[in-house]
mmCIF file of C-alpha atoms in Angstrom:
data_model
loop_
_atom_site.group_PDB
_atom_site.id
_atom_site.type_symbol
_atom_site.label_atom_id
_atom_site.label_comp_id
_atom_site.label_asym_id
_atom_site.label_seq_id
_atom_site.Cartn_x
_atom_site.Cartn_y
_atom_site.Cartn_z
ATOM 1 C CA MET A 173 2.985 -58.764 -56.079
ATOM 2 C CA VAL A 174 2.616 -56.897 -52.785
ATOM 3 C CA LEU A 175 -1.169 -57.282 -52.545
ATOM 4 C CA PRO A 176 -1.319 -61.098 -53.117
ATOM 5 C CA PHE A 177 1.569 -61.555 -50.656
ATOM 6 C CA PHE A 178 -0.246 -59.457 -48.057
ATOM 7 C CA PHE A 179 -3.502 -61.402 -48.408
ATOM 8 C CA MET A 180 -1.680 -64.742 -48.289
ATOM 9 C CA MET A 181 0.164 -63.773 -45.089
ATOM 10 C CA SER A 182 -3.077 -62.470 -43.552
ATOM 11 C CA PHE A 183 -4.863 -65.729 -44.337
ATOM 12 C CA LEU A 184 -2.048 -67.804 -42.793
ATOM 13 C CA LEU A 185 -2.061 -65.515 -39.737
ATOM 14 C CA PHE A 186 -5.768 -66.204 -39.320
ATOM 15 C CA LEU A 187 -5.229 -69.909 -39.945
ATOM 16 C CA GLY A 188 -2.498 -70.128 -37.290
ATOM 17 C CA SER A 189 -4.814 -68.852 -34.552
ATOM 18 C CA VAL A 190 -7.590 -71.213 -35.635
ATOM 19 C CA LEU A 191 -5.139 -74.138 -35.599
ATOM 20 C CA SER A 192 -3.984 -73.299 -32.059
ATOM 21 C CA VAL A 193 -7.503 -73.054 -30.691
ATOM 22 C CA SER A 194 -8.859 -76.162 -32.426
ATOM 23 C CA SER A 195 -5.868 -78.502 -32.126
ATOM 24 C CA CYS A 196 -6.120 -81.597 -29.921
ATOM 25 C CA PHE A 197 -2.322 -81.935 -29.541
ATOM 26 C CA TRP A 198 0.164 -79.583 -27.945
ATOM 27 C CA LEU A 199 2.438 -79.777 -30.968
ATOM 28 C CA GLY A 200 -0.448 -78.432 -33.069
ATOM 29 C CA VAL A 201 -1.101 -75.666 -30.521
ATOM 30 C CA TRP A 202 2.554 -74.636 -30.599
ATOM 31 C CA GLY A 203 2.678 -74.877 -34.407
ATOM 32 C CA GLY A 204 -0.380 -72.649 -34.743
ATOM 33 C CA LEU A 205 1.104 -70.039 -32.415
ATOM 34 C CA GLU A 206 4.357 -70.075 -34.373
ATOM 35 C CA MET A 207 2.536 -69.789 -37.706
ATOM 36 C CA ASN A 208 0.529 -66.881 -36.354
ATOM 37 C CA MET A 209 3.630 -65.082 -35.063
ATOM 38 C CA LEU A 210 5.759 -65.603 -38.188
ATOM 39 C CA ARG A 211 2.953 -64.364 -40.465
ATOM 40 C CA PHE A 212 2.232 -61.403 -38.191
ATOM 41 C CA LEU A 213 5.737 -59.989 -38.689
ATOM 42 C CA PRO A 214 5.673 -59.423 -42.495
ATOM 43 C CA VAL A 215 2.061 -58.192 -42.408
ATOM 44 C CA VAL A 216 2.895 -55.544 -39.795
ATOM 45 C CA MET A 217 6.231 -54.678 -41.401
ATOM 46 C CA HIS A 218 4.387 -53.867 -44.635
ATOM 47 C CA PHE A 219 2.624 -50.962 -42.850
ATOM 48 C CA SER A 220 5.480 -49.907 -40.550
ATOM 49 C CA SER A 221 8.163 -47.307 -41.033
ATOM 50 C CA PHE A 222 11.869 -47.839 -40.508
ATOM 51 C CA MET A 223 11.510 -46.953 -36.814
ATOM 52 C CA GLY A 224 8.936 -49.723 -36.394
ATOM 53 C CA VAL A 225 11.463 -52.433 -37.261
ATOM 54 C CA GLU A 226 12.900 -52.228 -33.727
ATOM 55 C CA SER A 227 9.463 -52.929 -32.230
ATOM 56 C CA ILE A 228 8.928 -55.844 -34.622
ATOM 57 C CA VAL A 229 12.287 -57.403 -33.691
ATOM 58 C CA LYS A 230 11.509 -56.962 -29.983
ATOM 59 C CA TYR A 231 8.129 -58.610 -30.490
ATOM 60 C CA PHE A 232 9.759 -61.521 -32.348
ATOM 61 C CA LEU A 233 12.279 -62.162 -29.550
ATOM 62 C CA ILE A 234 9.654 -62.032 -26.787
ATOM 63 C CA GLN A 235 7.218 -64.272 -28.622
ATOM 64 C CA SER A 236 9.940 -66.788 -29.545
ATOM 65 C CA PHE A 237 11.023 -67.080 -25.914
ATOM 66 C CA ALA A 238 7.395 -67.532 -24.820
ATOM 67 C CA SER A 239 6.821 -70.166 -27.527
ATOM 68 C CA VAL A 240 9.648 -72.262 -26.092
ATOM 69 C CA GLY A 241 7.830 -72.278 -22.741
ATOM 70 C CA VAL A 242 4.566 -73.285 -24.413
ATOM 71 C CA LEU A 243 6.311 -76.138 -26.252
ATOM 72 C CA VAL A 244 8.131 -77.459 -23.167
ATOM 73 C CA GLY A 245 5.095 -77.186 -20.898
ATOM 74 C CA GLY A 246 2.704 -78.657 -23.442
ATOM 75 C CA LEU A 247 4.752 -81.647 -24.591
ATOM 76 C CA PHE A 248 5.227 -82.887 -21.011
ATOM 77 C CA GLU A 249 1.523 -82.624 -20.144
ATOM 78 C CA ASP A 250 1.050 -86.391 -20.020
ATOM 79 C CA SER A 251 4.273 -87.104 -18.155
ATOM 80 C CA PHE A 252 4.456 -87.806 -14.438
ATOM 81 C CA PHE A 253 6.124 -84.387 -13.946
ATOM 82 C CA PHE A 254 2.914 -82.604 -14.950
ATOM 83 C CA GLY A 255 0.538 -82.854 -12.010
ATOM 84 C CA SER A 256 -2.468 -80.746 -11.172
ATOM 85 C CA PHE A 257 -0.202 -77.853 -10.243
ATOM 86 C CA SER A 258 3.441 -78.353 -11.102
ATOM 87 C CA PHE A 259 6.454 -76.471 -12.346
ATOM 88 C CA LEU A 260 5.683 -77.281 -15.984
ATOM 89 C CA LEU A 261 2.162 -75.917 -15.612
ATOM 90 C CA LEU A 262 3.698 -72.689 -14.313
ATOM 91 C CA VAL A 263 6.047 -72.567 -17.301
ATOM 92 C CA LEU A 264 3.161 -73.082 -19.722
ATOM 93 C CA CYS A 265 0.824 -70.503 -18.194
ATOM 94 C CA PHE A 266 3.559 -67.923 -17.608
ATOM 95 C CA SER A 267 4.545 -68.284 -21.263
ATOM 96 C CA LEU A 268 0.948 -67.547 -22.264
ATOM 97 C CA PHE A 269 0.997 -64.568 -19.874
ATOM 98 C CA MET A 270 4.100 -63.301 -21.654
ATOM 99 C CA LYS A 271 2.490 -63.676 -25.073
ATOM 100 C CA VAL A 272 -0.452 -61.501 -24.050
ATOM 101 C CA GLY A 273 1.376 -59.085 -21.746
ATOM 102 C CA VAL A 274 0.164 -59.818 -18.208
ATOM 103 C CA PHE A 275 1.949 -58.674 -15.041
ATOM 104 C CA PRO A 276 4.849 -59.291 -14.405
ATOM 105 C CA PHE A 277 5.523 -60.020 -18.110
ATOM 106 C CA HIS A 278 3.939 -56.797 -19.393
ATOM 107 C CA TRP A 279 7.104 -54.689 -19.724
ATOM 108 C CA TRP A 280 7.521 -55.300 -23.471
ATOM 109 C CA LEU A 281 4.007 -54.242 -24.526
ATOM 110 C CA PRO A 282 4.234 -50.395 -24.285
ATOM 111 C CA GLY A 283 7.524 -50.314 -26.168
ATOM 112 C CA VAL A 284 6.266 -52.569 -28.948
ATOM 113 C CA LEU A 285 2.934 -50.768 -29.388
ATOM 114 C CA GLY A 286 4.705 -47.412 -29.359
ATOM 115 C CA GLY A 287 6.671 -48.255 -32.505
ATOM 116 C CA LEU A 288 4.027 -50.076 -34.547
ATOM 117 C CA SER A 289 1.669 -48.602 -37.113
ATOM 118 C CA TRP A 290 -2.019 -48.345 -36.279
ATOM 119 C CA PHE A 291 -2.697 -51.519 -38.234
ATOM 120 C CA GLY A 292 -0.114 -53.333 -36.100
ATOM 121 C CA VAL A 293 -1.613 -51.873 -32.918
ATOM 122 C CA LEU A 294 -5.038 -53.063 -34.040
ATOM 123 C CA LEU A 295 -3.850 -56.610 -34.732
ATOM 124 C CA LEU A 296 -1.701 -56.896 -31.599
ATOM 125 C CA SER A 297 -4.469 -55.581 -29.316
ATOM 126 C CA THR A 298 -7.219 -57.810 -30.710
ATOM 127 C CA TRP A 299 -6.501 -60.811 -32.928
ATOM 128 C CA GLN A 300 -3.100 -61.723 -31.491
ATOM 129 C CA LYS A 301 -4.634 -62.211 -28.041
ATOM 130 C CA ILE A 302 -7.302 -64.723 -29.056
ATOM 131 C CA ALA A 303 -5.216 -67.902 -29.369
ATOM 132 C CA PRO A 304 -3.081 -67.498 -26.167
ATOM 133 C CA VAL A 305 -6.092 -66.484 -24.072
ATOM 134 C CA LEU A 306 -8.271 -69.379 -25.231
ATOM 135 C CA VAL A 307 -5.392 -71.848 -24.776
ATOM 136 C CA PHE A 308 -4.928 -70.565 -21.215
ATOM 137 C CA SER A 309 -8.649 -70.955 -20.543
ATOM 138 C CA SER A 310 -8.405 -74.643 -21.460
ATOM 139 C CA VAL A 311 -5.442 -75.459 -19.161
ATOM 140 C CA SER A 312 -5.970 -73.170 -16.175
ATOM 141 C CA SER A 313 -7.165 -75.011 -13.079
ATOM 142 C CA GLY A 314 -7.900 -71.894 -11.038
ATOM 143 C CA GLY A 315 -4.504 -71.791 -9.342
ATOM 144 C CA PHE A 316 -4.094 -69.119 -6.692
ATOM 145 C CA ILE A 317 -0.885 -67.758 -8.212
ATOM 146 C CA PHE A 318 -2.563 -67.217 -11.608
ATOM 147 C CA ILE A 319 -5.453 -65.296 -10.062
ATOM 148 C CA PHE A 320 -3.023 -63.319 -7.902
ATOM 149 C CA LEU A 321 -0.893 -62.204 -10.868
ATOM 150 C CA ALA A 322 -3.925 -61.477 -13.030
ATOM 151 C CA VAL A 323 -5.533 -59.347 -10.310
ATOM 152 C CA PHE A 324 -2.383 -57.302 -9.814
ATOM 153 C CA SER A 325 -2.108 -56.889 -13.575
ATOM 154 C CA SER A 326 -5.266 -54.785 -13.395
ATOM 155 C CA LEU A 327 -3.752 -52.590 -10.686
ATOM 156 C CA VAL A 328 -0.391 -52.217 -12.442
ATOM 157 C CA GLY A 329 -2.079 -51.375 -15.756
ATOM 158 C CA GLY A 330 -4.225 -48.698 -14.132
ATOM 159 C CA LEU A 331 -1.391 -47.107 -12.157
ATOM 160 C CA SER A 332 1.040 -47.143 -15.077
ATOM 161 C CA GLY A 333 -1.475 -45.564 -17.451
ATOM 162 C CA VAL A 334 -1.993 -42.482 -15.261
ATOM 163 C CA GLY A 335 0.041 -39.571 -16.594
ATOM 164 C CA GLN A 336 0.737 -41.119 -20.001
ATOM 165 C CA THR A 337 0.576 -38.648 -22.886
ATOM 166 C CA SER A 338 0.918 -41.092 -25.790
ATOM 167 C CA VAL A 339 -2.324 -42.717 -26.954
ATOM 168 C CA ARG A 340 -0.449 -45.912 -27.832
ATOM 169 C CA SER A 341 0.963 -46.095 -24.294
ATOM 170 C CA ILE A 342 -2.533 -45.613 -22.884
ATOM 171 C CA LEU A 343 -3.792 -48.462 -25.075
ATOM 172 C CA ALA A 344 -0.889 -50.665 -23.949
ATOM 173 C CA PHE A 345 -1.522 -50.175 -20.236
ATOM 174 C CA SER A 346 -5.258 -50.487 -20.875
ATOM 175 C CA SER A 347 -4.524 -53.886 -22.393
ATOM 176 C CA VAL A 348 -2.525 -54.873 -19.296
ATOM 177 C CA GLY A 349 -5.373 -53.808 -17.008
ATOM 178 C CA HIS A 350 -8.124 -55.572 -18.926
ATOM 179 C CA ALA A 351 -5.974 -58.699 -19.268
ATOM 180 C CA GLY A 352 -6.018 -58.900 -15.483
ATOM 181 C CA TRP A 353 -9.814 -58.936 -15.525
ATOM 182 C CA PHE A 354 -10.416 -61.590 -18.145
ATOM 183 C CA PHE A 355 -7.542 -63.860 -17.047
ATOM 184 C CA SER A 356 -8.782 -63.819 -13.447
ATOM 185 C CA LEU A 357 -12.330 -64.521 -14.628
ATOM 186 C CA PHE A 358 -11.090 -67.391 -16.796
ATOM 187 C CA CYS A 359 -9.542 -68.921 -13.663
ATOM 188 C CA VAL A 360 -12.992 -68.959 -12.029
ATOM 189 C CA SER A 361 -15.451 -69.453 -14.893
ATOM 190 C CA TRP A 362 -14.857 -70.000 -18.588
ATOM 191 C CA PHE A 363 -18.172 -68.365 -19.514
ATOM 192 C CA PHE A 364 -17.543 -65.207 -17.470
ATOM 193 C CA GLY A 365 -14.035 -64.863 -18.873
ATOM 194 C CA ALA A 366 -15.193 -65.373 -22.469
ATOM 195 C CA VAL A 367 -17.947 -62.755 -22.152
ATOM 196 C CA TYR A 368 -15.549 -60.159 -20.732
ATOM 197 C CA PHE A 369 -12.838 -61.017 -23.265
ATOM 198 C CA PHE A 370 -15.011 -60.659 -26.367
ATOM 199 C CA VAL A 371 -16.656 -57.453 -25.122
ATOM 200 C CA TYR A 372 -13.158 -56.055 -24.654
ATOM 201 C CA LEU A 373 -12.092 -57.218 -28.130
ATOM 202 C CA PHE A 374 -14.979 -55.601 -29.981
ATOM 203 C CA SER A 375 -14.814 -52.281 -28.121
ATOM 204 C CA THR A 376 -11.031 -52.114 -28.515
ATOM 205 C CA PHE A 377 -11.297 -52.883 -32.232
ATOM 206 C CA PHE A 378 -13.644 -49.965 -32.915
ATOM 207 C CA LEU A 379 -11.693 -47.592 -30.661
ATOM 208 C CA ILE A 380 -8.349 -48.290 -32.366
ATOM 209 C CA PHE A 381 -9.959 -48.223 -35.810
ATOM 210 C CA PHE A 382 -11.324 -44.744 -35.082
ATOM 211 C CA LEU A 383 -7.934 -43.568 -33.819
ATOM 212 C CA TRP A 384 -6.387 -44.972 -37.001
ATOM 213 C CA CYS A 385 -8.830 -42.917 -39.075
ATOM 214 C CA VAL A 386 -8.074 -39.816 -36.981
ATOM 215 C CA ASP A 387 -4.359 -40.280 -37.580
ATOM 216 C CA TYR A 388 -4.874 -40.836 -41.309
ATOM 217 C CA LEU A 389 -7.146 -37.815 -41.764
ATOM 218 C CA ARG A 390 -6.952 -34.459 -40.086
ATOM 219 C CA LEU A 391 -8.531 -34.370 -36.663
ATOM 220 C CA SER A 392 -10.737 -31.429 -37.607
ATOM 221 C CA GLN A 393 -12.135 -33.322 -40.624
ATOM 222 C CA VAL A 394 -13.138 -36.321 -38.551
ATOM 223 C CA PHE A 395 -14.809 -34.376 -35.748
ATOM 224 C CA SER A 396 -16.593 -31.892 -38.007
ATOM 225 C CA VAL A 397 -17.954 -34.354 -40.610
ATOM 226 C CA SER A 398 -18.603 -37.720 -39.039
ATOM 227 C CA LEU A 399 -21.104 -37.282 -36.204
ATOM 228 C CA VAL A 400 -21.874 -41.016 -36.181
ATOM 229 C CA GLY A 401 -18.171 -41.853 -36.004
ATOM 230 C CA CYS A 402 -17.684 -39.510 -33.060
ATOM 231 C CA PHE A 403 -20.674 -41.032 -31.282
ATOM 232 C CA LEU A 404 -19.266 -44.543 -31.775
ATOM 233 C CA PHE A 405 -15.883 -43.326 -30.541
ATOM 234 C CA PHE A 406 -17.429 -41.971 -27.336
ATOM 235 C CA VAL A 407 -19.413 -45.182 -26.836
ATOM 236 C CA CYS A 408 -16.256 -47.290 -27.281
ATOM 237 C CA ILE A 409 -14.334 -45.230 -24.713
ATOM 238 C CA LEU A 410 -17.166 -45.439 -22.187
ATOM 239 C CA THR A 411 -17.605 -49.164 -22.845
ATOM 240 C CA ILE A 412 -13.919 -49.925 -22.259
ATOM 241 C CA SER A 413 -13.845 -47.741 -19.159
ATOM 242 C CA GLY A 414 -16.813 -49.653 -17.691
ATOM 243 C CA VAL A 415 -19.206 -46.738 -17.253
ATOM 244 C CA PRO A 416 -22.856 -47.791 -16.856
ATOM 245 C CA PRO A 417 -25.124 -48.411 -18.685
ATOM 246 C CA PHE A 418 -22.660 -49.539 -21.353
ATOM 247 C CA LEU A 419 -21.756 -53.155 -21.976
ATOM 248 C CA GLY A 420 -18.310 -52.894 -20.360
ATOM 249 C CA PHE A 421 -19.901 -52.196 -16.978
ATOM 250 C CA PHE A 422 -22.090 -55.310 -17.120
ATOM 251 C CA SER A 423 -19.088 -57.434 -18.090
ATOM 252 C CA LYS A 424 -17.349 -56.130 -14.956
ATOM 253 C CA LEU A 425 -20.410 -57.118 -12.937
ATOM 254 C CA LEU A 426 -19.462 -60.708 -13.725
ATOM 255 C CA GLY A 427 -16.443 -60.148 -11.481
ATOM 256 C CA PHE A 428 -18.788 -59.341 -8.588
ATOM 257 C CA ILE A 429 -20.639 -62.594 -9.196
ATOM 258 C CA ALA A 430 -17.452 -64.631 -9.566
ATOM 259 C CA PHE A 431 -15.462 -63.232 -6.618
ATOM 260 C CA GLY A 432 -18.141 -62.021 -4.227
ATOM 261 C CA ALA A 433 -18.835 -65.370 -2.568
ATOM 262 C CA SER A 434 -15.756 -65.532 -0.300
ATOM 263 C CA PHE A 435 -13.523 -63.209 1.694
ATOM 264 C CA VAL A 436 -10.415 -63.940 -0.403
ATOM 265 C CA GLY A 437 -12.443 -63.408 -3.558
ATOM 266 C CA PHE A 438 -13.635 -60.078 -2.187
ATOM 267 C CA LEU A 439 -10.014 -59.017 -1.634
ATOM 268 C CA PHE A 440 -9.201 -59.926 -5.242
ATOM 269 C CA LEU A 441 -12.267 -58.032 -6.407
ATOM 270 C CA SER A 442 -11.204 -54.946 -4.436
ATOM 271 C CA VAL A 443 -7.822 -54.887 -6.187
ATOM 272 C CA LEU A 444 -9.514 -55.320 -9.585
ATOM 273 C CA ILE A 445 -11.888 -52.429 -8.873
ATOM 274 C CA LEU A 446 -9.024 -50.227 -7.658
ATOM 275 C CA GLY A 447 -7.137 -50.866 -10.885
ATOM 276 C CA SER A 448 -10.273 -50.070 -12.920
ATOM 277 C CA LEU A 449 -10.683 -46.763 -11.068
ATOM 278 C CA PHE A 450 -7.175 -45.702 -12.074
ATOM 279 C CA SER A 451 -7.925 -46.801 -15.627
ATOM 280 C CA LEU A 452 -11.163 -44.808 -15.554
ATOM 281 C CA TYR A 453 -9.134 -41.673 -14.790
ATOM 282 C CA PHE A 454 -7.154 -41.698 -18.031
ATOM 283 C CA TYR A 455 -10.106 -43.031 -20.056
ATOM 284 C CA LEU A 456 -12.264 -40.089 -18.981
ATOM 285 C CA GLY A 457 -9.368 -37.735 -19.654
ATOM 286 C CA LEU A 458 -9.256 -38.998 -23.234
ATOM 287 C CA PHE A 459 -13.047 -38.798 -23.463
ATOM 288 C CA PHE A 460 -13.355 -35.190 -22.280
ATOM 289 C CA THR A 461 -10.425 -34.078 -24.447
ATOM 290 C CA CYS A 462 -12.171 -35.405 -27.554
ATOM 291 C CA PHE A 463 -15.578 -34.183 -26.343
ATOM 292 C CA PHE A 464 -14.552 -30.560 -25.916
ATOM 293 C CA PHE A 465 -12.555 -30.676 -29.142
ATOM 294 C CA TYR A 466 -15.673 -31.831 -30.969
ATOM 295 C CA PHE A 467 -17.748 -29.197 -29.150
ATOM 296 C CA SER A 468 -15.504 -26.449 -30.533
ATOM 297 C CA PHE A 469 -16.460 -27.434 -34.116
ATOM 298 C CA LEU A 470 -20.209 -27.018 -33.558
ATOM 299 C CA ASP A 471 -21.663 -23.936 -35.230
ATOM 300 C CA GLY A 472 -24.357 -21.795 -33.660
ATOM 301 C CA VAL A 473 -25.410 -21.096 -30.103
ATOM 302 C CA TRP A 474 -28.548 -23.236 -30.254
ATOM 303 C CA VAL A 475 -26.670 -26.209 -31.655
ATOM 304 C CA LYS A 476 -24.165 -26.049 -28.804
ATOM 305 C CA PHE A 477 -26.979 -25.586 -26.286
ATOM 306 C CA SER A 478 -28.858 -28.612 -27.686
ATOM 307 C CA PHE A 479 -25.690 -30.680 -27.559
ATOM 308 C CA LEU A 480 -25.109 -29.758 -23.908
ATOM 309 C CA VAL A 481 -28.742 -30.576 -23.067
ATOM 310 C CA MET A 482 -28.349 -34.011 -24.667
ATOM 311 C CA PHE A 483 -25.141 -34.587 -22.735
ATOM 312 C CA SER A 484 -26.884 -33.516 -19.505
ATOM 313 C CA PHE A 485 -29.696 -35.991 -20.120
ATOM 314 C CA PHE A 486 -27.070 -38.637 -20.700
ATOM 315 C CA GLY A 487 -25.539 -37.804 -17.296
ATOM 316 C CA VAL A 488 -28.965 -38.110 -15.662
ATOM 317 C CA PHE A 489 -29.467 -41.462 -17.395
ATOM 318 C CA VAL A 490 -26.116 -42.727 -16.054
ATOM 319 C CA SER A 491 -27.041 -41.551 -12.541
ATOM 320 C CA LEU A 492 -30.365 -43.402 -12.740
ATOM 321 C CA ALA A 493 -28.538 -46.505 -13.940
ATOM 322 C CA PHE A 494 -26.286 -46.322 -10.863
ATOM 323 C CA PHE A 495 -29.373 -45.943 -8.650
ATOM 324 C CA PHE A 496 -31.208 -48.962 -10.081
ATOM 325 C CA ILE A 497 -28.068 -51.120 -9.986
ATOM 326 C CA ASP A 498 -27.529 -50.217 -6.344
ATOM 327 C CA PHE A 499 -31.229 -50.923 -5.655
ATOM 328 C CA PHE A 500 -30.889 -54.298 -7.372
ATOM 329 C CA PHE A 501 -27.837 -55.319 -5.290
ATOM 330 C CA CYS A 502 -29.554 -54.313 -2.056
ATOM 331 C CA PHE A 503 -32.154 -57.035 -2.623
ATOM 332 C CA LEU A 504 -29.696 -59.788 -3.627
#
């Protein structure tokens, strides 16, 4: 009976997010978010140990409190209290910030991710973000306070991730940093925010899935057998970190287009870039740790030499990409 129950809960979890995104009424949006949350708990608990129950309870309390804000802010949308920028709009958007884990409502995310199984980390970092983020993109009117908090979320996520030794903590603060990017882009342009958001989702999915496989198998088995898997792992890390010529860098270029037209936008962009530089520090630390670990499993001098030559050519290719991008911006 466990397998049919699991598939039924997974289907309802998927259905709840679809209902929230597609609903024309705020009661339907709130109902979809609640359905998604209440089906997420038993699905994750099925894969969690006894120590993960504390994280699941913490997640339930945080999400329930945020759902109250979504319900109150949404139901009074058509009332005279809900203007273009009012207190109820703040309640609604801050509740969506809390559901995703954006500064200053990010404090629960590292503790919850630290106690979940890898399947729970995968769901919470990818699928559970879709409905709140897309709901925010439909109600945000580009308010200054939303952009301000989202921009500083990138900086806080980058600074907090430096010095972390747990991979789950790194993923949590990475989520906080990237949430600052796509929420700030959603405040300016729905298209730019959607592109950045879905690039982040796909790269995060493959990165966490690989880490899940590493945790399930022995690390030596993964790095000595699956060359393709290791290559995809390196590509996912470099994509999330925003290193050119990978897709994550070009999604960050959308921030230059969105915020580069005004002085205030340039200040916001500077804070976003500063946060990404701190994030790049612990991303590259994770990359080089895995790279040299994989290098130690290569047999033969010529194999190691060929691998280093390929990596050197990759470095030259990245340098040329930087040169052509800089040449392109000089003529804009």
